[in-house]
GROMACS .gro file of C-alpha atoms in nm:
model
  255
    1UNK     CA    1   2.749  -5.193  -6.877
    2UNK     CA    2   2.867  -5.517  -6.797
    3UNK     CA    3   3.155  -5.584  -7.058
    4UNK     CA    4   3.181  -5.915  -7.253
    5UNK     CA    5   3.499  -5.997  -7.036
    6UNK     CA    6   3.307  -5.930  -6.710
    7UNK     CA    7   3.027  -6.185  -6.821
    8UNK     CA    8   3.206  -6.473  -6.928
    9UNK     CA    9   3.507  -6.426  -6.675
   10UNK     CA   10   3.225  -6.532  -6.400
   11UNK     CA   11   2.992  -6.756  -6.604
   12UNK     CA   12   3.229  -6.886  -6.897
   13UNK     CA   13   3.251  -7.223  -6.706
   14UNK     CA   14   2.910  -7.288  -6.649
   15UNK     CA   15   2.863  -7.236  -7.012
   16UNK     CA   16   3.166  -7.471  -7.108
   17UNK     CA   17   3.007  -7.740  -6.882
   18UNK     CA   18   2.652  -7.713  -7.066
   19UNK     CA   19   2.820  -7.783  -7.378
   20UNK     CA   20   3.029  -8.083  -7.237
   21UNK     CA   21   2.723  -8.265  -7.101
   22UNK     CA   22   2.492  -8.193  -7.426
   23UNK     CA   23   2.742  -8.121  -7.708
   24UNK     CA   24   2.490  -8.176  -7.988
   25UNK     CA   25   2.186  -7.962  -7.846
   26UNK     CA   26   2.267  -7.678  -8.074
   27UNK     CA   27   2.389  -7.903  -8.379
   28UNK     CA   28   2.140  -7.716  -8.598
   29UNK     CA   29   2.232  -7.385  -8.522
   30UNK     CA   30   2.597  -7.479  -8.587
   31UNK     CA   31   2.492  -7.671  -8.930
   32UNK     CA   32   2.367  -7.331  -9.067
   33UNK     CA   33   2.689  -7.174  -8.997
   34UNK     CA   34   2.908  -7.434  -9.149
   35UNK     CA   35   2.697  -7.453  -9.448
   36UNK     CA   36   2.750  -7.096  -9.507
   37UNK     CA   37   3.134  -7.108  -9.420
   38UNK     CA   38   3.203  -7.447  -9.625
   39UNK     CA   39   3.514  -7.512  -9.430
   40UNK     CA   40   3.779  -7.691  -9.641
   41UNK     CA   41   4.094  -7.900  -9.515
   42UNK     CA   42   4.412  -7.701  -9.455
   43UNK     CA   43   4.217  -7.353  -9.444
   44UNK     CA   44   4.304  -7.098  -9.155
   45UNK     CA   45   3.986  -7.006  -8.996
   46UNK     CA   46   3.955  -6.764  -8.721
   47UNK     CA   47   3.665  -6.837  -8.455
   48UNK     CA   48   3.585  -6.519  -8.263
   49UNK     CA   49   3.474  -6.508  -7.994
   50UNK     CA   50   3.551  -6.865  -7.954
   51UNK     CA   51   3.439  -6.942  -7.595
   52UNK     CA   52   3.535  -7.298  -7.514
   53UNK     CA   53   3.578  -7.394  -7.876
   54UNK     CA   54   3.220  -7.527  -7.982
   55UNK     CA   55   3.273  -7.409  -8.337
   56UNK     CA   56   3.640  -7.452  -8.350
   57UNK     CA   57   3.628  -7.836  -8.241
   58UNK     CA   58   3.376  -7.877  -8.519
   59UNK     CA   59   3.589  -7.702  -8.773
   60UNK     CA   60   3.876  -7.895  -8.685
   61UNK     CA   61   3.724  -8.241  -8.745
   62UNK     CA   62   3.692  -8.108  -9.107
   63UNK     CA   63   4.058  -8.041  -9.153
   64UNK     CA   64   4.070  -7.664  -9.080
   65UNK     CA   65   4.356  -7.506  -8.896
   66UNK     CA   66   4.156  -7.289  -8.643
   67UNK     CA   67   4.275  -6.975  -8.457
   68UNK     CA   68   4.046  -6.915  -8.161
   69UNK     CA   69   4.030  -6.557  -8.060
   70UNK     CA   70   3.851  -6.538  -7.711
   71UNK     CA   71   3.846  -6.232  -7.478
   72UNK     CA   72   3.773  -6.413  -7.165
   73UNK     CA   73   4.056  -6.650  -7.034
   74UNK     CA   74   3.834  -6.825  -6.823
   75UNK     CA   75   3.594  -6.895  -7.091
   76UNK     CA   76   3.875  -7.001  -7.296
   77UNK     CA   77   4.002  -7.276  -7.055
   78UNK     CA   78   3.916  -7.576  -7.263
   79UNK     CA   79   4.078  -7.449  -7.592
   80UNK     CA   80   4.450  -7.451  -7.516
   81UNK     CA   81   4.549  -7.823  -7.589
   82UNK     CA   82   4.335  -7.842  -7.926
   83UNK     CA   83   4.375  -7.488  -8.116
   84UNK     CA   84   4.609  -7.206  -8.176
   85UNK     CA   85   4.434  -6.951  -7.884
   86UNK     CA   86   4.484  -6.612  -7.857
   87UNK     CA   87   4.331  -6.439  -7.556
   88UNK     CA   88   4.238  -6.091  -7.701
   89UNK     CA   89   3.958  -5.851  -7.762
   90UNK     CA   90   3.810  -5.952  -8.122
   91UNK     CA   91   3.806  -5.606  -8.226
   92UNK     CA   92   4.177  -5.567  -8.210
   93UNK     CA   93   4.306  -5.935  -8.308
   94UNK     CA   94   4.696  -5.967  -8.291
   95UNK     CA   95   4.734  -6.141  -8.614
   96UNK     CA   96   4.922  -6.001  -8.963
   97UNK     CA   97   4.709  -5.852  -9.257
   98UNK     CA   98   4.592  -6.115  -9.470
   99UNK     CA   99   4.689  -6.419  -9.298
  100UNK     CA  100   4.358  -6.631  -9.288
  101UNK     CA  101   4.115  -6.790  -9.491
  102UNK     CA  102   3.799  -6.738  -9.357
  103UNK     CA  103   3.631  -6.590  -9.012
  104UNK     CA  104   3.364  -6.759  -8.831
  105UNK     CA  105   3.138  -6.575  -8.528
  106UNK     CA  106   2.853  -6.746  -8.372
  107UNK     CA  107   2.609  -6.565  -8.123
  108UNK     CA  108   2.889  -6.342  -7.943
  109UNK     CA  109   2.868  -6.022  -8.102
  110UNK     CA  110   2.548  -5.909  -7.902
  111UNK     CA  111   2.756  -5.878  -7.581
  112UNK     CA  112   2.977  -5.594  -7.766
  113UNK     CA  113   2.920  -5.231  -7.769
  114UNK     CA  114   2.871  -5.033  -8.101
  115UNK     CA  115   3.227  -4.968  -8.151
  116UNK     CA  116   3.368  -5.322  -8.054
  117UNK     CA  117   3.160  -5.429  -8.307
  118UNK     CA  118   3.265  -5.194  -8.591
  119UNK     CA  119   3.612  -5.291  -8.467
  120UNK     CA  120   3.546  -5.678  -8.514
  121UNK     CA  121   3.431  -5.634  -8.864
  122UNK     CA  122   3.705  -5.412  -8.970
  123UNK     CA  123   3.950  -5.662  -8.801
  124UNK     CA  124   3.765  -5.933  -9.010
  125UNK     CA  125   3.858  -5.758  -9.324
  126UNK     CA  126   4.219  -5.688  -9.238
  127UNK     CA  127   4.306  -6.022  -9.145
  128UNK     CA  128   4.129  -6.196  -9.432
  129UNK     CA  129   4.355  -6.288  -9.741
  130UNK     CA  130   4.191  -6.148 -10.097
  131UNK     CA  131   3.850  -6.363 -10.161
  132UNK     CA  132   3.825  -6.476  -9.785
  133UNK     CA  133   3.502  -6.527  -9.656
  134UNK     CA  134   3.336  -6.419  -9.308
  135UNK     CA  135   3.009  -6.580  -9.173
  136UNK     CA  136   2.849  -6.447  -8.853
  137UNK     CA  137   2.516  -6.537  -8.687
  138UNK     CA  138   2.357  -6.376  -8.378
  139UNK     CA  139   2.021  -6.296  -8.223
  140UNK     CA  140   1.774  -6.063  -8.408
  141UNK     CA  141   1.606  -5.766  -8.239
  142UNK     CA  142   1.223  -5.844  -8.165
  143UNK     CA  143   1.264  -6.240  -8.182
  144UNK     CA  144   1.167  -6.469  -7.905
  145UNK     CA  145   1.498  -6.569  -7.845
  146UNK     CA  146   1.599  -6.191  -7.783
  147UNK     CA  147   1.289  -6.170  -7.557
  148UNK     CA  148   1.401  -6.463  -7.329
  149UNK     CA  149   1.758  -6.371  -7.325
  150UNK     CA  150   1.699  -6.003  -7.204
  151UNK     CA  151   1.395  -6.127  -6.978
  152UNK     CA  152   1.428  -6.458  -6.787
  153UNK     CA  153   1.796  -6.477  -6.851
  154UNK     CA  154   1.877  -6.131  -6.734
  155UNK     CA  155   1.661  -6.186  -6.407
  156UNK     CA  156   1.812  -6.510  -6.306
  157UNK     CA  157   2.174  -6.464  -6.369
  158UNK     CA  158   2.437  -6.316  -6.138
  159UNK     CA  159   2.577  -6.096  -6.446
  160UNK     CA  160   2.236  -5.990  -6.603
  161UNK     CA  161   2.189  -6.024  -6.959
  162UNK     CA  162   2.124  -5.683  -7.172
  163UNK     CA  163   2.215  -5.823  -7.485
  164UNK     CA  164   2.225  -5.569  -7.768
  165UNK     CA  165   2.078  -5.767  -8.059
  166UNK     CA  166   2.060  -5.697  -8.457
  167UNK     CA  167   1.779  -5.555  -8.656
  168UNK     CA  168   1.683  -5.720  -8.938
  169UNK     CA  169   1.969  -5.627  -9.226
  170UNK     CA  170   2.182  -5.471  -8.958
  171UNK     CA  171   2.480  -5.751  -8.975
  172UNK     CA  172   2.471  -5.706  -9.356
  173UNK     CA  173   2.519  -5.347  -9.317
  174UNK     CA  174   2.827  -5.394  -9.096
  175UNK     CA  175   2.960  -5.622  -9.361
  176UNK     CA  176   2.895  -5.371  -9.655
  177UNK     CA  177   3.051  -5.080  -9.422
  178UNK     CA  178   3.337  -5.280  -9.364
  179UNK     CA  179   3.365  -5.340  -9.755
  180UNK     CA  180   3.285  -5.666  -9.799
  181UNK     CA  181   3.129  -5.803 -10.140
  182UNK     CA  182   2.872  -6.052 -10.195
  183UNK     CA  183   2.676  -5.987  -9.865
  184UNK     CA  184   2.375  -6.179  -9.762
  185UNK     CA  185   2.157  -6.200  -9.439
  186UNK     CA  186   1.860  -6.423  -9.360
  187UNK     CA  187   1.713  -6.520  -9.038
  188UNK     CA  188   1.691  -6.906  -8.970
  189UNK     CA  189   1.443  -7.100  -8.743
  190UNK     CA  190   1.606  -7.385  -8.571
  191UNK     CA  191   1.558  -7.589  -8.258
  192UNK     CA  192   1.787  -7.700  -7.980
  193UNK     CA  193   1.739  -8.080  -7.863
  194UNK     CA  194   1.813  -8.275  -7.542
  195UNK     CA  195   1.694  -8.602  -7.464
  196UNK     CA  196   1.396  -8.505  -7.252
  197UNK     CA  197   1.238  -8.153  -7.120
  198UNK     CA  198   1.453  -8.190  -6.769
  199UNK     CA  199   1.781  -8.240  -6.959
  200UNK     CA  200   1.687  -7.936  -7.193
  201UNK     CA  201   1.619  -7.730  -6.900
  202UNK     CA  202   1.912  -7.806  -6.704
  203UNK     CA  203   2.125  -7.736  -7.054
  204UNK     CA  204   1.952  -7.391  -7.063
  205UNK     CA  205   2.006  -7.350  -6.693
  206UNK     CA  206   2.399  -7.422  -6.727
  207UNK     CA  207   2.464  -7.231  -7.058
  208UNK     CA  208   2.315  -6.902  -6.946
  209UNK     CA  209   2.405  -6.953  -6.568
  210UNK     CA  210   2.071  -6.899  -6.422
  211UNK     CA  211   2.191  -6.959  -6.072
  212UNK     CA  212   1.936  -6.756  -5.910
  213UNK     CA  213   1.668  -7.040  -5.965
  214UNK     CA  214   1.680  -7.433  -5.990
  215UNK     CA  215   1.682  -7.596  -6.309
  216UNK     CA  216   1.349  -7.755  -6.248
  217UNK     CA  217   1.193  -7.390  -6.263
  218UNK     CA  218   1.379  -7.331  -6.612
  219UNK     CA  219   1.164  -7.613  -6.754
  220UNK     CA  220   0.839  -7.371  -6.721
  221UNK     CA  221   1.037  -7.060  -6.850
  222UNK     CA  222   1.150  -7.222  -7.155
  223UNK     CA  223   0.785  -7.375  -7.212
  224UNK     CA  224   0.599  -7.058  -7.157
  225UNK     CA  225   0.835  -6.806  -7.323
  226UNK     CA  226   0.995  -7.039  -7.617
  227UNK     CA  227   0.715  -7.318  -7.666
  228UNK     CA  228   0.986  -7.594  -7.596
  229UNK     CA  229   0.785  -7.943  -7.612
  230UNK     CA  230   0.872  -8.302  -7.588
  231UNK     CA  231   0.797  -8.573  -7.848
  232UNK     CA  232   0.888  -8.932  -7.878
  233UNK     CA  233   1.198  -8.855  -8.031
  234UNK     CA  234   1.349  -8.610  -7.762
  235UNK     CA  235   1.289  -8.245  -7.632
  236UNK     CA  236   1.316  -7.960  -7.838
  237UNK     CA  237   1.319  -7.575  -7.800
  238UNK     CA  238   1.245  -7.328  -8.088
  239UNK     CA  239   1.513  -7.067  -8.154
  240UNK     CA  240   1.625  -6.842  -8.419
  241UNK     CA  241   1.948  -6.658  -8.549
  242UNK     CA  242   2.031  -6.407  -8.818
  243UNK     CA  243   2.308  -6.542  -9.066
  244UNK     CA  244   2.529  -6.321  -9.275
  245UNK     CA  245   2.791  -6.352  -9.487
  246UNK     CA  246   3.072  -6.148  -9.724
  247UNK     CA  247   3.383  -6.195  -9.934
  248UNK     CA  248   3.687  -5.974  -9.922
  249UNK     CA  249   3.735  -5.848 -10.291
  250UNK     CA  250   4.035  -6.037 -10.476
  251UNK     CA  251   4.159  -5.677 -10.520
  252UNK     CA  252   4.109  -5.526 -10.180
  253UNK     CA  253   4.262  -5.178 -10.300
  254UNK     CA  254   3.935  -5.141 -10.523
  255UNK     CA  255   3.716  -5.152 -10.245
   0.00000   0.00000   0.00000
């Protein structure tokens, strides 16, 4: 199995280039995360895995102090000047117990093994202060997004893409097993947006490192597999993610 670090050491730069060129393409999925996280000025928030800082950059504009935990040093290259950055596996976070207010994770957990996932949720519990909150989002098993990632993306990248996605309720189960309270999970249907279909195809091509075919061919794939479309307001690609949240008890010893 290709590890998270293997994957993003190789294609992290392409991913970051896509986000730099089209920084608003995934605004809807980020908005759903932030709505649940409710970041406040002065809070210390862990973003893991942080990638090139897509979530962290938005959190910082809202006054949070962000600690970016990212396993791949190549993927993390844009982070160091803007945030506190820790190059580390997210299932073994080198932070003190009860040292942060919130933990966020957007669409990176499907690259982890089962034991690494369990480790991440346990680490989130450990580093959160009593009453702290975790919000995670990722691709659900059986969704069109999952089929696209493990189909065309897997076929046309050099690294392949064999994501291990989450069954309905599985993210919430991880939270419950890690002793979080007030757990909740829902699936949200959102769209990615770019100015036109060629731009949307270029974004997807770079984001996933689909280097084995030209961007023009990606346009046909996103139309056929995801029903991407163009309208007078721009080009849109339907997507969906499962979002789950939980709270660490005020008295962790009672959990």
